[in-house]
JSON list of C-alpha atoms in Angstrom, two decimals:
[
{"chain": "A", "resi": 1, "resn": "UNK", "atom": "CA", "xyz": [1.66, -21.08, -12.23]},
{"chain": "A", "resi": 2, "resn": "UNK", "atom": "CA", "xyz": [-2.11, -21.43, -12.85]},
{"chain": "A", "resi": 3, "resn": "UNK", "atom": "CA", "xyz": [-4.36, -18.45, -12.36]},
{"chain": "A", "resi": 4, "resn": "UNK", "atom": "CA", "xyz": [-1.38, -16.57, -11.11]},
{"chain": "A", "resi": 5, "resn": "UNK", "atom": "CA", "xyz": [0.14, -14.12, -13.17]},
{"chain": "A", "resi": 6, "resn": "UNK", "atom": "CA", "xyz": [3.91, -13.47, -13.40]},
{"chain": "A", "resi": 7, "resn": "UNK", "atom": "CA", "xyz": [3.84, -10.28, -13.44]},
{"chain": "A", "resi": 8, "resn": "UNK", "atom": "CA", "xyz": [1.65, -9.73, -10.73]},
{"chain": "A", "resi": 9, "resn": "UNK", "atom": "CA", "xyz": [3.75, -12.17, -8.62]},
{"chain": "A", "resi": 10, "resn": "UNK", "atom": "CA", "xyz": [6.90, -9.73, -9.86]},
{"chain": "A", "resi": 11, "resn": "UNK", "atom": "CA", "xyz": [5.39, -6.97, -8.30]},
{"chain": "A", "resi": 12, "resn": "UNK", "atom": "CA", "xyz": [4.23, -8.77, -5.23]},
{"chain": "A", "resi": 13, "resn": "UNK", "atom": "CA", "xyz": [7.19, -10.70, -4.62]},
{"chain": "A", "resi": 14, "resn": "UNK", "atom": "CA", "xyz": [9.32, -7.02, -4.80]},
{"chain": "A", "resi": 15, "resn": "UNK", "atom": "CA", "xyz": [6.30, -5.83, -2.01]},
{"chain": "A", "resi": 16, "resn": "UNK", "atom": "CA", "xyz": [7.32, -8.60, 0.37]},
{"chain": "A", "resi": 17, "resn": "UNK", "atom": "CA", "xyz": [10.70, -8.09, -0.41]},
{"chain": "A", "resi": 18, "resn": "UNK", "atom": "CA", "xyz": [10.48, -4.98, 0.46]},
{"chain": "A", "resi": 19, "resn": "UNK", "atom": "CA", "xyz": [8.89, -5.38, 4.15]},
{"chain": "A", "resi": 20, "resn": "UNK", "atom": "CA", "xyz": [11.27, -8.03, 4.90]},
{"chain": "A", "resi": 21, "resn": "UNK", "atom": "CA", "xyz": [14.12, -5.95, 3.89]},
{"chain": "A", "resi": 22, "resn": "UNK", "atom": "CA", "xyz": [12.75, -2.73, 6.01]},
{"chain": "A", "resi": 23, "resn": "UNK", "atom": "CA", "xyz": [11.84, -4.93, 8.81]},
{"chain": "A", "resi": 24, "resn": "UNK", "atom": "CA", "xyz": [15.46, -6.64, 8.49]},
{"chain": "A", "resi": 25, "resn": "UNK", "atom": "CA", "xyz": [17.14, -3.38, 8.82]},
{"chain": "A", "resi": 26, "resn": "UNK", "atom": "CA", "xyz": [15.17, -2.26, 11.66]},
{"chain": "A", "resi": 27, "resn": "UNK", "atom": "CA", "xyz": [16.36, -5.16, 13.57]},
{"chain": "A", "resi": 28, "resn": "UNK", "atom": "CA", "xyz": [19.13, -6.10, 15.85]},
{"chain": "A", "resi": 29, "resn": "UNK", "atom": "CA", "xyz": [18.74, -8.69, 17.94]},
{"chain": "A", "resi": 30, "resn": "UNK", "atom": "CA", "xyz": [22.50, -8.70, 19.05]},
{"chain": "A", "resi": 31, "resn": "UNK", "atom": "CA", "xyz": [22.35, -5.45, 21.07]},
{"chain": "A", "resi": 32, "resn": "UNK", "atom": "CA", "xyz": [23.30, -5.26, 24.70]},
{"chain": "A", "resi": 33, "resn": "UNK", "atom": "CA", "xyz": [19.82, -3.52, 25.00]},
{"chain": "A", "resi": 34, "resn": "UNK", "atom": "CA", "xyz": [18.03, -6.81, 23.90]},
{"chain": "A", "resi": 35, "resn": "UNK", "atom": "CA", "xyz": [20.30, -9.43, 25.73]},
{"chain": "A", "resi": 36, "resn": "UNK", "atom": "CA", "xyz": [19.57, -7.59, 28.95]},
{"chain": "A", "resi": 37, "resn": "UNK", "atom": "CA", "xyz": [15.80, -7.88, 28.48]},
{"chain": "A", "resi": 38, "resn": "UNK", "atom": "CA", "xyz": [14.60, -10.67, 30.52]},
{"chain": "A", "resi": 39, "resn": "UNK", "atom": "CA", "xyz": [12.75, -13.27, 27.76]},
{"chain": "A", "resi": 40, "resn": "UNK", "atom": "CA", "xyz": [10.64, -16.29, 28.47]},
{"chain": "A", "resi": 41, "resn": "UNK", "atom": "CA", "xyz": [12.05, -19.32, 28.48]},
{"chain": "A", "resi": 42, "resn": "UNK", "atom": "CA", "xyz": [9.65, -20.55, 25.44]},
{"chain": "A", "resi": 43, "resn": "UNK", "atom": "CA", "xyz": [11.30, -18.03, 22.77]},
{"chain": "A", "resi": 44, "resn": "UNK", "atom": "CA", "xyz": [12.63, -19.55, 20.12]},
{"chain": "A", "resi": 45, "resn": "UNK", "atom": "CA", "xyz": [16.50, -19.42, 19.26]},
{"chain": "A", "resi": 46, "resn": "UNK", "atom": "CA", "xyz": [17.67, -16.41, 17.41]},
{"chain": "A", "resi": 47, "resn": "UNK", "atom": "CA", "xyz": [18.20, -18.34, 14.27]},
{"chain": "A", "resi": 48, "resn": "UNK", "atom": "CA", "xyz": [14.92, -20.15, 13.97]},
{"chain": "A", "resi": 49, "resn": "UNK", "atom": "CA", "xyz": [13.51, -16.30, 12.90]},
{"chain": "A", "resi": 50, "resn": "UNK", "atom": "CA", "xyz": [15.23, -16.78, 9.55]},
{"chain": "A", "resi": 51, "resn": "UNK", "atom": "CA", "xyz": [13.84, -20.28, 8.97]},
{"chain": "A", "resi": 52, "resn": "UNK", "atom": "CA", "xyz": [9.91, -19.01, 10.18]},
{"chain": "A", "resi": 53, "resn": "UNK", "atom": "CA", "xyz": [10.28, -16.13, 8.21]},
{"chain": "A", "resi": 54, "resn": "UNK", "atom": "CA", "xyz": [11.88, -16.87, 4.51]},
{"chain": "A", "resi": 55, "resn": "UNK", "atom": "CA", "xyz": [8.69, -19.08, 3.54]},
{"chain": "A", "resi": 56, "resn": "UNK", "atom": "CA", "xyz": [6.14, -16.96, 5.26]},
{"chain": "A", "resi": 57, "resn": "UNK", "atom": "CA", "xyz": [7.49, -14.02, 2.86]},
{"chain": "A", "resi": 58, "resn": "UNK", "atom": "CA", "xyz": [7.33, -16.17, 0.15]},
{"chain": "A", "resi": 59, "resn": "UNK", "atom": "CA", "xyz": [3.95, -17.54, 0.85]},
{"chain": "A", "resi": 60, "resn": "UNK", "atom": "CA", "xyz": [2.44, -13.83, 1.21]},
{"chain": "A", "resi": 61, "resn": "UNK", "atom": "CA", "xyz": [3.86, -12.97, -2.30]},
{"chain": "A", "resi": 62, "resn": "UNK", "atom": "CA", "xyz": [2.20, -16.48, -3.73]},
{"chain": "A", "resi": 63, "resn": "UNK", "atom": "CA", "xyz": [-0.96, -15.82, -2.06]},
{"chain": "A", "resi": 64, "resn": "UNK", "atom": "CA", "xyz": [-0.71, -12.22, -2.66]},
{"chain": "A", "resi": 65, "resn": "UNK", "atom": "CA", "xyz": [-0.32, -12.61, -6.33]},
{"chain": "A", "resi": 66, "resn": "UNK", "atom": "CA", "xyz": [-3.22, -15.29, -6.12]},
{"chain": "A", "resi": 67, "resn": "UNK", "atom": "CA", "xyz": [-5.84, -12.87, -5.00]},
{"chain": "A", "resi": 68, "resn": "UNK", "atom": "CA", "xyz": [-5.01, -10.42, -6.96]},
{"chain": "A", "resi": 69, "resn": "UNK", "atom": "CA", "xyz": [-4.23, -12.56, -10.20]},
{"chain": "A", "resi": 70, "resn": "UNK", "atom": "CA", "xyz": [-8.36, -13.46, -9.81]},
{"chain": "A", "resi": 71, "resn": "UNK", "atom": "CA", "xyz": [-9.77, -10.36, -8.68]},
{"chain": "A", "resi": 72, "resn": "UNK", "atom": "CA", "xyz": [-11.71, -8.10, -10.83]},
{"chain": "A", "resi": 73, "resn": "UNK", "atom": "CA", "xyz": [-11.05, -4.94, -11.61]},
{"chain": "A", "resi": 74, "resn": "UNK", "atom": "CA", "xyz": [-13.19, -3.23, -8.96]},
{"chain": "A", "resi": 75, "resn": "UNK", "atom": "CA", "xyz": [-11.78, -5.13, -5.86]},
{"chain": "A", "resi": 76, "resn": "UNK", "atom": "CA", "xyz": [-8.21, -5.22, -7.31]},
{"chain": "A", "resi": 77, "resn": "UNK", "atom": "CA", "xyz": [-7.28, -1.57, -5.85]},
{"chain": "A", "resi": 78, "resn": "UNK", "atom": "CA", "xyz": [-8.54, -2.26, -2.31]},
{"chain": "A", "resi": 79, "resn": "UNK", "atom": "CA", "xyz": [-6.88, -5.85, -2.35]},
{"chain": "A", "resi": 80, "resn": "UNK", "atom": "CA", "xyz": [-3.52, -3.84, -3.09]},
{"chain": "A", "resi": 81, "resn": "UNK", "atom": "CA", "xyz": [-4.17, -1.33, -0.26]},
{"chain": "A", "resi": 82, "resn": "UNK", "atom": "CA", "xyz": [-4.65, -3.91, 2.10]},
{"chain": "A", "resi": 83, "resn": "UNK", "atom": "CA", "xyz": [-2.02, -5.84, 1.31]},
{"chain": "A", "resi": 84, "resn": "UNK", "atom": "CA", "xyz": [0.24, -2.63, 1.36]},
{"chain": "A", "resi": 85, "resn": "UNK", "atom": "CA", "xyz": [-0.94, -1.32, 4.30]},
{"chain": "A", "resi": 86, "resn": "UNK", "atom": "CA", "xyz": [-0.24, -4.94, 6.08]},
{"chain": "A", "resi": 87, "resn": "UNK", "atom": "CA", "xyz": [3.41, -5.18, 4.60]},
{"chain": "A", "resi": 88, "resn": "UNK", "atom": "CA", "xyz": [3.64, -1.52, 6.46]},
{"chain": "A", "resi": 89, "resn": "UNK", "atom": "CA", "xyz": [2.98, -2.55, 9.47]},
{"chain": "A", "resi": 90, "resn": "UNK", "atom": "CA", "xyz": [4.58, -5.84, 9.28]},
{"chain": "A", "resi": 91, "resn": "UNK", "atom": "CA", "xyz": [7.44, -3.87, 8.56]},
{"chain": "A", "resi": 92, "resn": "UNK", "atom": "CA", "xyz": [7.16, -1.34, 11.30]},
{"chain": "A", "resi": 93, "resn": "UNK", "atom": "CA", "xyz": [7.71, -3.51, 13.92]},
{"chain": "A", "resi": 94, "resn": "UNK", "atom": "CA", "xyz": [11.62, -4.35, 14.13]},
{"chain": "A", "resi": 95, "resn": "UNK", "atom": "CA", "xyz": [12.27, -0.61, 14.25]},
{"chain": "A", "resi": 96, "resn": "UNK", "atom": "CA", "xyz": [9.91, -0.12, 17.01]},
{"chain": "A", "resi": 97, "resn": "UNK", "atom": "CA", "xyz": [11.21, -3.21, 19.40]},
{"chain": "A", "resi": 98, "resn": "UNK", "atom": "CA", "xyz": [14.79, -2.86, 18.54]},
{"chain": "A", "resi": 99, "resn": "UNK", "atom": "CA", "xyz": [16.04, 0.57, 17.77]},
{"chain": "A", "resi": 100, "resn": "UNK", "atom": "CA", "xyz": [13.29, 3.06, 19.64]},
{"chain": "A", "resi": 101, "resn": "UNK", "atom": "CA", "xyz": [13.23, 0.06, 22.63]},
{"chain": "A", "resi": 102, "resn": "UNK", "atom": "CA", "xyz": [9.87, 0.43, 23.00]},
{"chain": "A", "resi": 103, "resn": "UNK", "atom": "CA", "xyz": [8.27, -2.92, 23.04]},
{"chain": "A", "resi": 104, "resn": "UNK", "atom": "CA", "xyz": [4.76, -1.61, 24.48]},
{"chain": "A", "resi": 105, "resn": "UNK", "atom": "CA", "xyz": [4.89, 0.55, 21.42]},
{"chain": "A", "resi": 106, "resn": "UNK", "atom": "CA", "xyz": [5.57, -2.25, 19.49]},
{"chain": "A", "resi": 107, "resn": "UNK", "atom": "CA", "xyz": [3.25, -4.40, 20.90]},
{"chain": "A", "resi": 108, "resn": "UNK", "atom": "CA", "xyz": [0.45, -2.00, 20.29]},
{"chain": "A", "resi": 109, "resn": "UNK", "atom": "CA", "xyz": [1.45, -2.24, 16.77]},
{"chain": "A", "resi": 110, "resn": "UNK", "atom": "CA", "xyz": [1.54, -6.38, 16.43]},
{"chain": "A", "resi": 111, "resn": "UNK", "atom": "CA", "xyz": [-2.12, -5.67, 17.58]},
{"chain": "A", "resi": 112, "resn": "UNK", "atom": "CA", "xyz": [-2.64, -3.73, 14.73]},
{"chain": "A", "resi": 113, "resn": "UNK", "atom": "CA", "xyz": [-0.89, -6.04, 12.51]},
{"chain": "A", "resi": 114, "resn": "UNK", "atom": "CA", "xyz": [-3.22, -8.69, 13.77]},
{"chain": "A", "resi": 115, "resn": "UNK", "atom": "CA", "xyz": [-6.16, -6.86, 13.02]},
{"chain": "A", "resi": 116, "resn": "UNK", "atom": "CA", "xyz": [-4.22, -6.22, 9.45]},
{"chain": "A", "resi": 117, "resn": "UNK", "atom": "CA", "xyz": [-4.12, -9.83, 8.74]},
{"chain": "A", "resi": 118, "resn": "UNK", "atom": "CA", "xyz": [-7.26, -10.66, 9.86]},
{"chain": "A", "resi": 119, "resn": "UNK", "atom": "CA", "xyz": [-8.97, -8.52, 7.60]},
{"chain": "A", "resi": 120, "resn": "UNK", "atom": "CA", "xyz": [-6.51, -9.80, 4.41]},
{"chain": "A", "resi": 121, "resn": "UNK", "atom": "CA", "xyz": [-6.88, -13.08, 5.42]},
{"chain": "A", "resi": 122, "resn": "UNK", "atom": "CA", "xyz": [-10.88, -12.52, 4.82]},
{"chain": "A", "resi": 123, "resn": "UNK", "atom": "CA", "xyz": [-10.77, -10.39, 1.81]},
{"chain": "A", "resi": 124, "resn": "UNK", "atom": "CA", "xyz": [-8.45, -13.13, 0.08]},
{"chain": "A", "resi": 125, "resn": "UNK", "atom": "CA", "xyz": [-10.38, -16.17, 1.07]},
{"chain": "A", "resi": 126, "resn": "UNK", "atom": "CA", "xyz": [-13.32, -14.10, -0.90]},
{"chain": "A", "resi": 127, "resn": "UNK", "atom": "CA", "xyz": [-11.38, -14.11, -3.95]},
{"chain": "A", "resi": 128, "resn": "UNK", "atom": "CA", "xyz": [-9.41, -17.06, -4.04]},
{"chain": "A", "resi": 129, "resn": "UNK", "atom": "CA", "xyz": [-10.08, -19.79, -1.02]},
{"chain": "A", "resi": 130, "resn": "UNK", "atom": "CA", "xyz": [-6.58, -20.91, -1.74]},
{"chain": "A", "resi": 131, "resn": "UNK", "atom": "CA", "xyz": [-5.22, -17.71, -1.22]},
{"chain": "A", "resi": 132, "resn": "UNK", "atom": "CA", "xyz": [-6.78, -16.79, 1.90]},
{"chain": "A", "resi": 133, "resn": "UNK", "atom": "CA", "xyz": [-5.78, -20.04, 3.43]},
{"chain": "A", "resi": 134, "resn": "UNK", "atom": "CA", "xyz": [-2.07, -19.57, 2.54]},
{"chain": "A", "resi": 135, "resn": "UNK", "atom": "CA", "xyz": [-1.93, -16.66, 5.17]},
{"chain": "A", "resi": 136, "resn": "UNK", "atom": "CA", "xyz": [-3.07, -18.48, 8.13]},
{"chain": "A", "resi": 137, "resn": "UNK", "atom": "CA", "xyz": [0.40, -19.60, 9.05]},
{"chain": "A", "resi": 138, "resn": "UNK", "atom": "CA", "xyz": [1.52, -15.74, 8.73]},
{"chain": "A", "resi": 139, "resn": "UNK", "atom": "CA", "xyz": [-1.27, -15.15, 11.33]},
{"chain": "A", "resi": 140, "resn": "UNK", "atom": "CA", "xyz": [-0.62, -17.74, 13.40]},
{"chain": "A", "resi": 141, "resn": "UNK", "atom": "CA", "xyz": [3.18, -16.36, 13.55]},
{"chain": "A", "resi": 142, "resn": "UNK", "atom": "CA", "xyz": [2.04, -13.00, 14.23]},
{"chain": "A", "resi": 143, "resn": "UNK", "atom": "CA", "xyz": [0.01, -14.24, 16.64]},
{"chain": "A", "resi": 144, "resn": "UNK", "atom": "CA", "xyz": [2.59, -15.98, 18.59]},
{"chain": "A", "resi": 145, "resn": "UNK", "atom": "CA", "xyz": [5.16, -12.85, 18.24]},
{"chain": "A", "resi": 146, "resn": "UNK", "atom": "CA", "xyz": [2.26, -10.95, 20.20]},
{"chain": "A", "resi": 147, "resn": "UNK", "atom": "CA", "xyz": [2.18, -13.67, 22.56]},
{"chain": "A", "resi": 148, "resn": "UNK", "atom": "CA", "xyz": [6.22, -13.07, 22.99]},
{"chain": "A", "resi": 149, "resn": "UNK", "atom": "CA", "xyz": [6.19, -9.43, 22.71]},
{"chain": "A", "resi": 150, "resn": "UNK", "atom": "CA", "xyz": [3.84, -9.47, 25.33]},
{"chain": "A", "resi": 151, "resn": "UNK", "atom": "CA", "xyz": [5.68, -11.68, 27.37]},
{"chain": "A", "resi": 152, "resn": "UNK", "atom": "CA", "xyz": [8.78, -9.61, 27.02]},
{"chain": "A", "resi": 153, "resn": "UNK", "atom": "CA", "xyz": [6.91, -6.30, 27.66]},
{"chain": "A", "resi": 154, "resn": "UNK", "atom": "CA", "xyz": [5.75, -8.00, 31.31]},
{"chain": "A", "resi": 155, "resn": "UNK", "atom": "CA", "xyz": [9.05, -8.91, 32.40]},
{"chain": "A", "resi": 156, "resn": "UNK", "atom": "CA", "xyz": [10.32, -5.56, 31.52]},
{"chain": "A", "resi": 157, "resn": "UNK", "atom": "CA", "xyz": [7.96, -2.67, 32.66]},
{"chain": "A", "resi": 158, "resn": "UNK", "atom": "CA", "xyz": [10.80, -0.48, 32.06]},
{"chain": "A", "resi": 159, "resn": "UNK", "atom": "CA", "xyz": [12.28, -0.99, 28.88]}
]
Protein backbone atom coordinates (compact mmCIF):
# COMPACT_ATOMS: atom_id res chain seq x y z
CA UNK A 1 0.00 0.00 0.00
CA UNK A 2 2.91 2.51 0.04
CA UNK A 3 2.56 5.74 1.92
CA UNK A 4 -0.99 4.80 2.62
CA UNK A 5 -1.92 3.70 5.86
CA UNK A 6 -4.47 0.94 6.60
CA UNK A 7 -5.97 2.32 9.04
CA UNK A 8 -6.50 5.52 7.64
CA UNK A 9 -7.89 3.83 4.47
CA UNK A 10 -10.32 1.84 7.21
CA UNK A 11 -11.68 4.91 8.26
CA UNK A 12 -11.91 6.47 4.86
CA UNK A 13 -13.18 3.63 3.08
CA UNK A 14 -16.22 3.45 6.04
CA UNK A 15 -16.59 7.60 5.04
CA UNK A 16 -17.30 6.73 1.43
CA UNK A 17 -19.20 3.96 2.40
CA UNK A 18 -21.12 5.85 4.20
CA UNK A 19 -22.15 8.63 1.45
CA UNK A 20 -22.79 6.00 -0.98
CA UNK A 21 -24.99 4.20 1.33
CA UNK A 22 -27.00 7.61 2.35
CA UNK A 23 -27.02 8.68 -1.16
CA UNK A 24 -28.26 5.00 -2.15
CA UNK A 25 -31.13 5.22 0.15
CA UNK A 26 -32.15 8.54 -0.91
CA UNK A 27 -32.61 7.27 -4.31
CA UNK A 28 -35.27 5.77 -6.44
CA UNK A 29 -34.99 5.95 -9.78
CA UNK A 30 -38.02 3.54 -10.40
CA UNK A 31 -40.74 5.97 -9.25
CA UNK A 32 -43.62 6.98 -11.45
CA UNK A 33 -42.47 10.57 -10.41
CA UNK A 34 -39.07 10.06 -12.24
CA UNK A 35 -40.30 8.02 -15.36
CA UNK A 36 -42.69 10.87 -16.08
CA UNK A 37 -39.89 13.47 -16.09
CA UNK A 38 -38.99 14.16 -19.57
CA UNK A 39 -34.88 13.21 -19.80
CA UNK A 40 -32.50 13.91 -22.60
CA UNK A 41 -31.89 11.53 -24.87
CA UNK A 42 -27.94 11.47 -23.89
CA UNK A 43 -28.61 10.01 -20.20
CA UNK A 44 -27.11 7.10 -19.59
CA UNK A 45 -29.08 3.75 -18.83
CA UNK A 46 -30.19 3.26 -15.31
CA UNK A 47 -27.68 0.57 -14.72
CA UNK A 48 -24.55 2.22 -15.99
CA UNK A 49 -24.93 4.45 -12.41
CA UNK A 50 -23.75 1.36 -10.55
CA UNK A 51 -20.80 0.69 -12.86
CA UNK A 52 -19.69 4.85 -12.79
CA UNK A 53 -20.16 4.87 -9.31
CA UNK A 54 -18.57 1.59 -7.43
CA UNK A 55 -14.89 2.68 -8.56
CA UNK A 56 -15.38 6.37 -8.13
CA UNK A 57 -16.23 5.45 -4.31
CA UNK A 58 -13.43 3.41 -4.18
CA UNK A 59 -11.06 5.79 -5.76
CA UNK A 60 -12.15 8.70 -3.22
CA UNK A 61 -11.36 6.33 -0.25
CA UNK A 62 -7.73 5.48 -2.03
CA UNK A 63 -7.07 8.98 -2.69
CA UNK A 64 -8.65 10.05 0.44
CA UNK A 65 -6.49 7.87 2.54
CA UNK A 66 -3.47 9.08 0.29
CA UNK A 67 -3.70 12.67 1.33
CA UNK A 68 -4.25 12.16 4.49
CA UNK A 69 -1.73 9.14 4.99
CA UNK A 70 1.07 12.16 3.94
CA UNK A 71 -0.26 15.09 5.52
CA UNK A 72 1.13 16.56 8.59
CA UNK A 73 -0.37 17.03 11.51
CA UNK A 74 -1.46 20.65 11.03
CA UNK A 75 -3.27 20.18 7.61
CA UNK A 76 -4.60 16.69 8.58
CA UNK A 77 -7.87 18.19 10.42
CA UNK A 78 -8.87 20.52 7.57
CA UNK A 79 -8.11 17.68 4.91
CA UNK A 80 -10.76 15.58 7.01
CA UNK A 81 -13.30 18.46 7.05
CA UNK A 82 -13.14 18.84 3.55
CA UNK A 83 -13.37 15.61 2.66
CA UNK A 84 -16.40 15.23 5.13
CA UNK A 85 -18.08 18.07 4.18
CA UNK A 86 -17.80 16.81 0.29
CA UNK A 87 -19.08 13.19 1.16
CA UNK A 88 -22.16 15.42 2.74
CA UNK A 89 -23.04 16.89 -0.01
CA UNK A 90 -22.31 14.16 -2.35
CA UNK A 91 -24.64 12.44 -0.31
CA UNK A 92 -27.36 15.00 -0.18
CA UNK A 93 -28.21 14.87 -3.52
CA UNK A 94 -30.37 11.57 -4.19
CA UNK A 95 -32.71 12.70 -1.41
CA UNK A 96 -33.13 16.02 -2.89
CA UNK A 97 -33.85 14.81 -6.76
CA UNK A 98 -35.76 11.78 -5.85
CA UNK A 99 -37.77 11.89 -2.71
CA UNK A 100 -38.41 15.96 -2.10
CA UNK A 101 -38.68 16.12 -6.33
CA UNK A 102 -36.98 19.07 -6.38
CA UNK A 103 -34.35 18.91 -8.99
CA UNK A 104 -33.65 22.86 -9.02
CA UNK A 105 -32.96 22.25 -5.38
CA UNK A 106 -30.84 19.65 -6.23
CA UNK A 107 -29.18 21.19 -8.85
CA UNK A 108 -28.23 24.11 -6.71
CA UNK A 109 -26.62 21.60 -4.57
CA UNK A 110 -24.44 19.61 -7.49
CA UNK A 111 -23.18 23.29 -7.79
CA UNK A 112 -22.10 23.20 -4.48
CA UNK A 113 -20.71 19.83 -4.75
CA UNK A 114 -18.70 21.11 -7.64
CA UNK A 115 -17.31 23.82 -5.84
CA UNK A 116 -16.70 20.93 -2.98
CA UNK A 117 -14.55 19.00 -5.26
CA UNK A 118 -12.84 21.60 -6.70
CA UNK A 119 -11.46 22.79 -3.65
CA UNK A 120 -10.46 18.86 -2.48
CA UNK A 121 -9.21 18.22 -5.64
CA UNK A 122 -6.62 21.29 -4.93
CA UNK A 123 -5.93 20.71 -1.35
CA UNK A 124 -4.99 16.95 -2.24
CA UNK A 125 -2.87 17.62 -5.24
CA UNK A 126 -0.86 19.87 -2.46
CA UNK A 127 -0.24 16.94 -0.44
CA UNK A 128 0.03 14.12 -2.57
CA UNK A 129 -0.01 14.89 -6.63
CA UNK A 130 -1.23 11.35 -6.91
CA UNK A 131 -3.98 11.89 -4.78
CA UNK A 132 -5.33 14.94 -6.16
CA UNK A 133 -5.27 13.49 -9.59
CA UNK A 134 -7.29 10.39 -8.56
CA UNK A 135 -10.40 12.74 -8.06
CA UNK A 136 -10.57 14.22 -11.40
CA UNK A 137 -12.74 11.48 -12.75
CA UNK A 138 -15.16 12.09 -9.58
CA UNK A 139 -15.27 15.72 -10.90
CA UNK A 140 -15.64 15.07 -14.20
CA UNK A 141 -18.80 12.76 -13.15
CA UNK A 142 -20.15 15.40 -11.07
CA UNK A 143 -19.72 17.57 -13.63
CA UNK A 144 -21.64 15.72 -16.15
CA UNK A 145 -24.59 14.89 -13.48
CA UNK A 146 -24.90 18.86 -13.39
CA UNK A 147 -24.92 18.87 -16.99
CA UNK A 148 -28.01 16.17 -16.71
CA UNK A 149 -29.62 17.61 -13.77
CA UNK A 150 -29.71 20.64 -15.57
CA UNK A 151 -31.00 19.21 -18.52
CA UNK A 152 -33.76 17.52 -16.64
CA UNK A 153 -34.60 20.66 -14.59
CA UNK A 154 -35.23 22.54 -18.29
CA UNK A 155 -37.51 20.09 -19.59
CA UNK A 156 -39.43 20.12 -16.45
CA UNK A 157 -40.06 23.71 -15.07
CA UNK A 158 -42.56 22.15 -12.93
CA UNK A 159 -41.33 19.31 -11.21
Amino acid sequence: MGRTSKKTLTGTALAVTAAAVAGGLGTDPRSSWYHRLRKPSWQPPRQAYGLVWTPLYATIAYASARALSVGDERSRPALRRALAANLALNAAWPPLFFRARNPRLALAELVALNASNVLLTRRFLRQDRAAGLLLLPYTGWTLFATALNASIARRNPRA
